[in-house]
CSV table of C-alpha atoms in Angstrom, one decimal:
chain,number,residue,atom,x,y,z
A,1,UNK,CA,-6.5,-7.9,-25.0
A,2,UNK,CA,-10.2,-8.1,-25.4
A,3,UNK,CA,-12.1,-10.6,-23.2
A,4,UNK,CA,-15.3,-12.0,-23.0
A,5,UNK,CA,-16.4,-13.1,-19.0
A,6,UNK,CA,-19.6,-15.1,-19.2
A,7,UNK,CA,-20.4,-14.9,-15.7
A,8,UNK,CA,-18.7,-11.6,-14.2
A,9,UNK,CA,-20.5,-10.6,-11.0
A,10,UNK,CA,-20.3,-14.1,-8.5
A,11,UNK,CA,-17.9,-14.4,-5.5
A,12,UNK,CA,-15.1,-15.4,-7.9
A,13,UNK,CA,-15.6,-13.8,-11.1
A,14,UNK,CA,-16.7,-10.5,-9.5
A,15,UNK,CA,-13.4,-9.6,-8.2
A,16,UNK,CA,-11.6,-10.5,-11.7
A,17,UNK,CA,-14.1,-8.3,-13.4
A,18,UNK,CA,-13.1,-5.3,-11.2
A,19,UNK,CA,-9.0,-5.8,-11.7
A,20,UNK,CA,-9.4,-6.6,-15.9
A,21,UNK,CA,-11.4,-2.9,-15.9
A,22,UNK,CA,-9.1,-1.5,-13.4
A,23,UNK,CA,-6.5,-2.3,-16.3
A,24,UNK,CA,-8.1,-0.8,-19.0
A,25,UNK,CA,-8.9,-3.8,-20.7
A,26,UNK,CA,-11.8,-4.2,-23.1
A,27,UNK,CA,-14.3,-6.4,-21.1
A,28,UNK,CA,-17.2,-7.8,-21.9
A,29,UNK,CA,-19.9,-9.7,-19.7
A,30,UNK,CA,-22.1,-12.3,-21.2
A,31,UNK,CA,-25.3,-12.5,-18.4
A,32,UNK,CA,-28.7,-12.2,-17.6
A,33,UNK,CA,-28.0,-8.3,-15.9
A,34,UNK,CA,-28.9,-9.4,-12.3
A,35,UNK,CA,-26.4,-7.5,-10.8
A,36,UNK,CA,-26.0,-4.9,-13.4
A,37,UNK,CA,-25.3,-1.8,-11.7
A,38,UNK,CA,-22.5,-3.4,-9.7
A,39,UNK,CA,-20.5,-3.8,-13.3
A,40,UNK,CA,-17.7,-1.1,-13.5
A,41,UNK,CA,-19.0,1.6,-16.3
A,42,UNK,CA,-16.4,0.9,-18.8
A,43,UNK,CA,-17.3,-3.2,-19.2
A,44,UNK,CA,-19.4,-3.8,-22.5
A,45,UNK,CA,-22.5,-5.5,-21.0
A,46,UNK,CA,-24.3,-8.6,-23.1
A,47,UNK,CA,-27.5,-9.3,-21.3
A,48,UNK,CA,-28.6,-12.5,-22.4
A,49,UNK,CA,-29.2,-16.1,-21.8
A,50,UNK,CA,-26.2,-17.9,-22.7
A,51,UNK,CA,-28.1,-20.5,-23.7
A,52,UNK,CA,-30.1,-18.5,-26.5
A,53,UNK,CA,-26.8,-19.5,-28.7
A,54,UNK,CA,-28.8,-17.3,-31.6
A,55,UNK,CA,-29.5,-14.3,-29.4
A,56,UNK,CA,-25.7,-14.2,-28.0
A,57,UNK,CA,-24.1,-14.4,-31.7
A,58,UNK,CA,-26.3,-11.5,-33.2
A,59,UNK,CA,-25.7,-9.4,-29.7
A,60,UNK,CA,-21.9,-10.5,-30.3
A,61,UNK,CA,-21.4,-11.0,-34.1
A,62,UNK,CA,-18.3,-11.2,-35.4
A,63,UNK,CA,-16.3,-10.1,-32.7
A,64,UNK,CA,-13.3,-12.4,-31.7
A,65,UNK,CA,-12.0,-12.3,-28.7
A,66,UNK,CA,-8.2,-12.6,-26.9
A,67,UNK,CA,-9.8,-15.0,-24.3
A,68,UNK,CA,-13.7,-16.2,-23.0
A,69,UNK,CA,-13.5,-17.5,-19.8
A,70,UNK,CA,-16.7,-19.3,-18.4
A,71,UNK,CA,-17.6,-19.2,-14.6
A,72,UNK,CA,-21.3,-20.8,-15.2
A,73,UNK,CA,-20.9,-24.1,-16.8
A,74,UNK,CA,-21.4,-26.9,-14.6
A,75,UNK,CA,-22.9,-29.8,-17.1
A,76,UNK,CA,-21.1,-30.7,-20.2
A,77,UNK,CA,-24.3,-30.0,-22.7
A,78,UNK,CA,-22.9,-26.3,-21.8
A,79,UNK,CA,-19.5,-26.9,-22.1
A,80,UNK,CA,-20.5,-28.1,-25.8
A,81,UNK,CA,-22.6,-25.0,-26.3
A,82,UNK,CA,-19.9,-22.7,-25.5
A,83,UNK,CA,-17.8,-25.0,-27.8
A,84,UNK,CA,-20.2,-24.1,-30.8
A,85,UNK,CA,-20.6,-20.4,-30.1
A,86,UNK,CA,-16.8,-19.6,-29.8
A,87,UNK,CA,-14.7,-22.2,-31.7
A,88,UNK,CA,-12.6,-19.9,-34.0
A,89,UNK,CA,-13.9,-17.0,-32.0
A,90,UNK,CA,-11.2,-17.0,-29.1
A,91,UNK,CA,-7.3,-17.4,-28.8
A,92,UNK,CA,-8.1,-18.9,-24.9
A,93,UNK,CA,-11.3,-20.8,-23.6
A,94,UNK,CA,-10.6,-20.7,-19.6
A,95,UNK,CA,-12.9,-23.2,-17.9
A,96,UNK,CA,-13.8,-22.4,-14.2
A,97,UNK,CA,-13.7,-26.3,-12.5
A,98,UNK,CA,-13.3,-27.0,-9.0
A,99,UNK,CA,-11.0,-28.9,-6.6
A,100,UNK,CA,-14.0,-30.9,-5.4
A,101,UNK,CA,-13.1,-33.5,-8.7
A,102,UNK,CA,-10.0,-34.5,-6.7
A,103,UNK,CA,-10.1,-38.3,-6.0
A,104,UNK,CA,-12.1,-38.6,-2.2
A,105,UNK,CA,-9.8,-39.3,-0.4
A,106,UNK,CA,-7.0,-38.9,-2.6
A,107,UNK,CA,-4.0,-41.6,-1.7
A,108,UNK,CA,-1.8,-38.1,-0.8
A,109,UNK,CA,-3.0,-35.4,1.4
A,110,UNK,CA,-0.6,-32.8,-0.8
A,111,UNK,CA,-2.9,-32.6,-3.9
A,112,UNK,CA,-1.0,-31.1,-7.0
A,113,UNK,CA,-2.6,-31.2,-10.9
A,114,UNK,CA,-1.8,-34.0,-11.4
A,115,UNK,CA,-3.8,-35.6,-8.6
A,116,UNK,CA,-6.6,-38.5,-9.7
A,117,UNK,CA,-10.1,-36.7,-10.9
A,118,UNK,CA,-13.0,-38.7,-8.7
A,119,UNK,CA,-15.1,-38.0,-6.3
A,120,UNK,CA,-18.3,-40.2,-5.9
A,121,UNK,CA,-20.1,-38.5,-3.2
A,122,UNK,CA,-21.0,-35.0,-5.6
A,123,UNK,CA,-22.8,-35.2,-8.4
A,124,UNK,CA,-21.5,-31.8,-9.3
A,125,UNK,CA,-18.0,-33.1,-9.0
A,126,UNK,CA,-18.4,-35.6,-11.1
A,127,UNK,CA,-20.0,-33.0,-13.8
A,128,UNK,CA,-17.1,-30.7,-14.0
A,129,UNK,CA,-14.7,-33.6,-14.5
A,130,UNK,CA,-17.1,-34.8,-17.6
A,131,UNK,CA,-16.8,-30.9,-18.6
A,132,UNK,CA,-12.8,-31.1,-18.3
A,133,UNK,CA,-12.4,-34.6,-19.7
A,134,UNK,CA,-14.5,-33.2,-23.0
A,135,UNK,CA,-12.8,-30.1,-23.2
A,136,UNK,CA,-9.3,-31.5,-23.3
A,137,UNK,CA,-10.7,-34.0,-25.9
A,138,UNK,CA,-11.6,-30.8,-28.1
A,139,UNK,CA,-7.7,-30.0,-26.8
A,140,UNK,CA,-6.3,-32.5,-28.4
A,141,UNK,CA,-8.3,-34.0,-31.1
A,142,UNK,CA,-9.5,-30.0,-32.7
A,143,UNK,CA,-7.4,-27.8,-31.2
A,144,UNK,CA,-9.4,-26.1,-29.2
A,145,UNK,CA,-7.5,-23.5,-26.8
A,146,UNK,CA,-8.7,-24.4,-23.3
A,147,UNK,CA,-7.0,-23.5,-20.0
A,148,UNK,CA,-9.2,-25.1,-16.5
A,149,UNK,CA,-8.6,-23.1,-13.7
A,150,UNK,CA,-9.5,-25.1,-10.1
A,151,UNK,CA,-10.6,-23.1,-7.1
A,152,UNK,CA,-11.1,-24.6,-4.4
A,153,UNK,CA,-13.0,-22.8,-1.5
A,154,UNK,CA,-13.0,-18.9,-2.6
A,155,UNK,CA,-15.1,-16.6,-0.5
A,156,UNK,CA,-15.6,-12.4,-0.9
A,157,UNK,CA,-17.1,-9.8,1.6
A,158,UNK,CA,-20.7,-11.3,0.6
A,159,UNK,CA,-20.6,-14.2,2.9
A,160,UNK,CA,-18.5,-16.3,6.0
A,161,UNK,CA,-17.3,-19.2,4.0
A,162,UNK,CA,-18.3,-21.8,7.1
A,163,UNK,CA,-18.6,-25.5,6.5
A,164,UNK,CA,-21.9,-26.6,7.7
A,165,UNK,CA,-25.2,-24.3,6.6
A,166,UNK,CA,-28.6,-24.4,4.8
A,167,UNK,CA,-29.1,-23.3,1.5
A,168,UNK,CA,-29.6,-19.9,2.2
A,169,UNK,CA,-26.1,-19.4,3.2
A,170,UNK,CA,-24.4,-19.3,6.5
A,171,UNK,CA,-25.8,-15.6,8.3
A,172,UNK,CA,-28.0,-18.6,10.2
A,173,UNK,CA,-24.7,-19.9,11.3
A,174,UNK,CA,-23.7,-16.6,12.7
A,175,UNK,CA,-26.7,-15.5,13.9
A,176,UNK,CA,-26.6,-18.4,16.4
A,177,UNK,CA,-22.9,-17.2,17.4
A,178,UNK,CA,-24.7,-14.4,18.1
A,179,UNK,CA,-27.6,-15.6,19.9
A,180,UNK,CA,-24.7,-17.9,22.0
A,181,UNK,CA,-26.2,-21.1,20.6
A,182,UNK,CA,-24.0,-23.5,19.8
A,183,UNK,CA,-22.8,-24.2,16.3
A,184,UNK,CA,-22.6,-27.7,14.7
A,185,UNK,CA,-18.7,-28.4,13.3
A,186,UNK,CA,-18.3,-31.6,11.4
A,187,UNK,CA,-15.9,-34.0,13.0
A,188,UNK,CA,-13.8,-32.8,16.2
A,189,UNK,CA,-12.9,-29.7,13.5
A,190,UNK,CA,-9.2,-30.5,12.8
A,191,UNK,CA,-9.3,-31.1,9.1
A,192,UNK,CA,-7.1,-28.8,7.4
A,193,UNK,CA,-8.7,-26.4,5.0
A,194,UNK,CA,-8.3,-23.9,2.2
A,195,UNK,CA,-10.0,-20.4,2.2
A,196,UNK,CA,-9.0,-17.9,-0.6
A,197,UNK,CA,-10.1,-14.6,-1.1
A,198,UNK,CA,-11.6,-13.8,-4.1
A,199,UNK,CA,-9.5,-10.5,-5.1
A,200,UNK,CA,-6.4,-13.0,-4.2
A,201,UNK,CA,-7.9,-15.7,-6.6
A,202,UNK,CA,-8.1,-12.7,-9.4
A,203,UNK,CA,-4.6,-12.2,-9.5
A,204,UNK,CA,-3.6,-15.4,-10.2
A,205,UNK,CA,-6.4,-16.3,-13.1
A,206,UNK,CA,-5.4,-12.8,-14.6
A,207,UNK,CA,-2.0,-14.1,-14.8
A,208,UNK,CA,-3.3,-17.5,-16.9
A,209,UNK,CA,-5.1,-14.6,-19.2
A,210,UNK,CA,-3.1,-15.1,-23.1
A,211,UNK,CA,-0.3,-16.7,-20.8
A,212,UNK,CA,1.5,-19.2,-24.3
A,213,UNK,CA,2.3,-21.7,-20.9
A,214,UNK,CA,-1.6,-21.8,-19.8
A,215,UNK,CA,-3.0,-23.8,-23.0
A,216,UNK,CA,-3.9,-27.0,-22.9
A,217,UNK,CA,-2.9,-27.6,-19.3
A,218,UNK,CA,-4.7,-27.4,-15.5
A,219,UNK,CA,-4.2,-25.1,-13.0
A,220,UNK,CA,-5.0,-24.5,-9.2
A,221,UNK,CA,-5.6,-21.3,-7.7
A,222,UNK,CA,-5.7,-21.3,-3.6
A,223,UNK,CA,-4.2,-19.4,-0.8
A,224,UNK,CA,-0.7,-21.4,1.2
A,225,UNK,CA,-2.3,-20.1,4.4
A,226,UNK,CA,-4.2,-24.0,5.9
A,227,UNK,CA,-6.2,-23.3,9.0
A,228,UNK,CA,-7.9,-26.6,11.3
A,229,UNK,CA,-12.3,-25.9,10.9
A,230,UNK,CA,-11.6,-24.6,14.5
A,231,UNK,CA,-9.8,-22.0,13.4
A,232,UNK,CA,-11.8,-20.8,11.1
A,233,UNK,CA,-15.2,-20.9,13.6
A,234,UNK,CA,-13.3,-19.7,16.5
A,235,UNK,CA,-11.5,-16.6,14.5
A,236,UNK,CA,-15.3,-15.7,13.0
A,237,UNK,CA,-16.3,-16.0,16.2
A,238,UNK,CA,-13.9,-13.5,18.0
A,239,UNK,CA,-14.2,-11.1,14.9
A,240,UNK,CA,-18.0,-11.0,16.2
A,241,UNK,CA,-16.8,-10.4,19.7
A,242,UNK,CA,-18.1,-13.8,21.0
A,243,UNK,CA,-18.0,-17.3,22.4
A,244,UNK,CA,-17.1,-20.0,20.5
A,245,UNK,CA,-19.3,-22.6,21.3
A,246,UNK,CA,-18.7,-25.7,18.5
A,247,UNK,CA,-20.9,-28.5,18.6
A,248,UNK,CA,-19.2,-31.7,17.2
A,249,UNK,CA,-20.6,-34.1,15.1
A,250,UNK,CA,-19.3,-36.7,12.6
A,251,UNK,CA,-19.7,-35.6,9.4
A,252,UNK,CA,-21.0,-39.0,8.3
A,253,UNK,CA,-23.8,-38.6,10.5
A,254,UNK,CA,-24.7,-35.1,9.1
A,255,UNK,CA,-24.7,-36.3,5.5
A,256,UNK,CA,-27.2,-39.1,6.7
A,257,UNK,CA,-29.3,-37.0,8.4
A,258,UNK,CA,-29.9,-33.7,6.8
A,259,UNK,CA,-32.8,-32.7,4.0
A,260,UNK,CA,-31.7,-33.2,1.0
A,261,UNK,CA,-31.0,-29.7,-0.2
A,262,UNK,CA,-28.2,-29.4,2.1
A,263,UNK,CA,-26.3,-31.9,0.7
A,264,UNK,CA,-23.6,-32.5,3.0
A,265,UNK,CA,-22.8,-35.6,1.6
A,266,UNK,CA,-21.2,-34.0,-1.6
A,267,UNK,CA,-20.1,-30.9,0.6
A,268,UNK,CA,-18.3,-32.8,3.5
A,269,UNK,CA,-17.9,-36.1,2.5
A,270,UNK,CA,-17.3,-34.7,-1.0
A,271,UNK,CA,-15.5,-31.7,0.2
A,272,UNK,CA,-14.9,-29.7,3.1
A,273,UNK,CA,-14.7,-33.3,6.1
A,274,UNK,CA,-10.9,-33.9,3.9
A,275,UNK,CA,-7.8,-32.0,5.1
A,276,UNK,CA,-6.3,-31.3,2.4
A,277,UNK,CA,-3.3,-29.1,1.4
A,278,UNK,CA,-2.8,-27.6,-2.3
A,279,UNK,CA,0.7,-27.4,-4.1
A,280,UNK,CA,0.5,-24.4,-6.2
A,281,UNK,CA,3.7,-24.8,-7.4
A,282,UNK,CA,2.5,-25.0,-10.9
A,283,UNK,CA,1.1,-21.7,-11.1
A,284,UNK,CA,3.5,-19.8,-9.4
A,285,UNK,CA,6.0,-21.5,-12.6
A,286,UNK,CA,3.3,-20.3,-15.2
A,287,UNK,CA,2.6,-16.7,-13.1
A,288,UNK,CA,5.9,-16.1,-11.9
A,289,UNK,CA,5.7,-13.9,-8.6
A,290,UNK,CA,1.9,-15.0,-7.7
A,291,UNK,CA,1.2,-15.1,-4.0
A,292,UNK,CA,-2.1,-15.3,-2.2
A,293,UNK,CA,-1.5,-12.1,0.7
A,294,UNK,CA,-4.8,-12.0,2.6
A,295,UNK,CA,-4.8,-14.0,5.9
A,296,UNK,CA,-8.4,-15.3,6.7
A,297,UNK,CA,-8.4,-13.6,10.0
A,298,UNK,CA,-8.4,-10.5,7.5
A,299,UNK,CA,-11.3,-11.4,5.1
A,300,UNK,CA,-13.2,-12.7,7.7
A,301,UNK,CA,-12.9,-9.3,9.7
A,302,UNK,CA,-14.3,-7.5,5.6
A,303,UNK,CA,-16.9,-10.2,5.0
A,304,UNK,CA,-18.3,-9.7,8.8
A,305,UNK,CA,-18.2,-6.0,8.4
A,306,UNK,CA,-20.2,-5.8,5.1
A,307,UNK,CA,-22.7,-8.3,6.1
A,308,UNK,CA,-23.6,-6.1,9.4
A,309,UNK,CA,-23.8,-3.1,7.0
A,310,UNK,CA,-26.4,-4.5,4.6
A,311,UNK,CA,-28.8,-6.1,6.3
A,312,UNK,CA,-30.1,-7.3,2.3
A,313,UNK,CA,-27.5,-9.9,3.0
A,314,UNK,CA,-28.4,-10.9,6.3
A,315,UNK,CA,-30.8,-14.0,5.0
A,316,UNK,CA,-32.1,-16.3,7.9
A,317,UNK,CA,-33.1,-19.3,7.9
A,318,UNK,CA,-35.1,-21.1,10.6
A,319,UNK,CA,-35.5,-24.3,9.2
A,320,UNK,CA,-31.4,-24.8,9.2
A,321,UNK,CA,-31.9,-23.5,12.7
A,322,UNK,CA,-34.6,-25.8,13.9
A,323,UNK,CA,-33.0,-29.0,12.1
A,324,UNK,CA,-29.6,-27.8,14.1
A,325,UNK,CA,-31.6,-28.0,17.6
A,326,UNK,CA,-32.8,-31.5,16.7
A,327,UNK,CA,-29.4,-32.7,15.8
A,328,UNK,CA,-27.9,-31.3,19.2
A,329,UNK,CA,-31.3,-32.8,21.3
A,330,UNK,CA,-31.0,-36.3,19.1
A,331,UNK,CA,-26.9,-36.9,19.9
A,332,UNK,CA,-27.3,-35.4,23.3
A,333,UNK,CA,-30.3,-37.8,23.6
A,334,UNK,CA,-28.1,-41.0,22.5
A,335,UNK,CA,-25.0,-39.9,25.0
A,336,UNK,CA,-27.7,-40.2,27.7
A,337,UNK,CA,-28.9,-43.5,26.8
A,338,UNK,CA,-26.2,-44.8,26.5
A,339,UNK,CA,-24.4,-43.7,29.8
A,340,UNK,CA,-23.8,-46.5,32.4
């Protein structure tokens, strides 16, 4: 198949790129070329800004695709751009949405594709919902061949998927662990979460490409493994061969006192602080045999080995580290002042 990925080198899409290339598909990537050295040699790279519609059309010419997959569309205006560019040029348009779009809190902790979409805490999620609604309107009214995919917390070797960290990623949390410092965990660490290794996600995603059962439908793609945040952090500490020293703070307090760029209102109250269990039955009906096979203890071991061998990925965040110390000090002072 001739397939175009818009993006193609990110956490989710890099594994899809590798697997499609290995399978011999005629794969094209459209992006700015910031990671072009990581792209397999067989892939056709279209290096340009997707927002420059004139240049995009000049570069792809009259090419028609079996599927166009959008990984970096976050706003309705970007989806409208894609519809203009690819209407009549693709047999399928696959849009990456987000499982954070589901209602917070949902009426039932078992989440299916039929769970209501509504997130009052996170603008990112509301924008994804608006993109979905626009695309489904185009499918119903004009036959635009859309498939919607909702990932949850998908990760790869570039970073350990933890819940409370600064804008520079989770390395500073690992550094705190290795230095014997306590690490902030939201709530009491007992809420359930699902983490999906990107290569497992890719298998489910690729099964939807060219799949007639996927047109006009939404699918969620996740692992069946549920872990508490205590288990996630403790497993990470175990791989680092250090003691897990959790410091528990209410999610609402963290959201109230964090710097704006941390966006813990969205990331915690609107997502990671809630126990959810994803039911991927619909995906498994459409893609028989799909199963995520990478346990978190295996995935995090690969992550940490990669990070420790690539110093350029060890991005420190001293501002986040100092903020953690202030939060811990403030809560300890409050405890002391209230003791009888």
